[in-house]
């Protein structure tokens, strides 16, 4: 056996996530496969690179030494591949490499960018980890990254990145079954969900820590399931779980979306870029702002919330545009995520 870039990439993923399970999800492999690969790497080197603990995996002193050499190699190889593919496909033509966590504004953003920057090829890299995307921007593998920062869980922002705030505080709503008793109210009390099973994706940076803090503050200790939000949606629809969700979520007949009383859960939406691309950064921010506004106004529960809070997102709507109704149970539900 010889060490390859894929082995170094696996070591970096384990160190970054602190967990074989999370690292396997990031790499798109099974956890048993990654565990076997790590064992082979350690056998080849002749000593453990990670200490397996109850809370996850922590690099040993040797592991930290190996990682210090592996990270720049992985970064350089990734940059080489990206730049080579771009050069081969476009022969030096303009390319905007975009990173993003999940957002309902994404489709509209890309559409606007194609109009704003004709002739520019757009590439998209999705990741549940905002911190991972920021590292890619810092390494020159992405030009911009649209991410969210869970309130109370600051992002690990590499030095030198430029940032602009899209939304200072976006409330996180809750998704629940259409026939859930709490869905009859326009605004849900967190304590009304104390007996429900909550579902959260722990691979999303800050998601579990943020929800845990809010639940503790409310004095409730519900059952919590860990899983991705695509799985959560199917459980929510049949009343097996509730989950936090983006307020811009789109309508579904079997699921309701409601704001929480006092908006205890929130995120900050940010756009990051590495220095040296001011024109592209400005265009990316302006088109993203317009796309987010459209996504917000399409979601009835969020549009009503914006109206109750006097949001500037509603400023400048043309005459005859539907305005938010007074507080009442909304008949239009939306999907989680």
C-alpha angles and dihedrals in degrees: 000000000000128000112257133187090259089059092051090047089054092051091050092049092051091049094046095049098033090220138081090217094053093042091052090053091050092049094043095239134113120268093239089053092051092046090053091047092051091049091053092049092050091047090051093050093041102233140059116276095189134038109224108223135171090258096046141278123328123189115248118225088266089047091054090051092051092046092052088061096036099055098062090044092052091046093049093048092050091048091048092054094046094047094044093051091047092050093047095048100040106019092227097324120148116284130184113198110203129193124191145167115224115300137158088222093063100090093048091046093055091046092053093046091055089055094042095046107034113190093023115121114223124210123189129207116186124198135164088219115080090188091056090053092050090053089053090052091049090050092052095247093115130036098205136007128199109204143158127231116210111230110259093017108085118206121245098245115191117229118269101029120132119221142187126192115237097180121006095204123008112184117230113226128204126246118213139160116287091241095046108126091234091057089073089074126074090222123032126220111226090224089060087068096049093108095047126097109247121211124205136169107234092193090070106092111255095355099116094037092050095048093044091053093050094047091050091049089053090052095241130124108192127174110273127204122197116219145111120288095244088064090042092058093061091049093046093052092059095043098255095119148003125216143184113258143178113275090228092065116140125245125276128176096223099046137059128208118207136172118240120241109265093006095254093173117064144150135202116231116218140174118212132193137172115246120271101052104082096146094049091043092053093048092047092051096046094048092045091052091053092046093050092050091053092048091049094051093048092059107079098203091049092044089055091047090051090052093051090051097044093240118191087225086082094053117112098020110158120253113278094028112141110261124207115276123232119275109296138120107293118226094212118082129189140205127263120261 
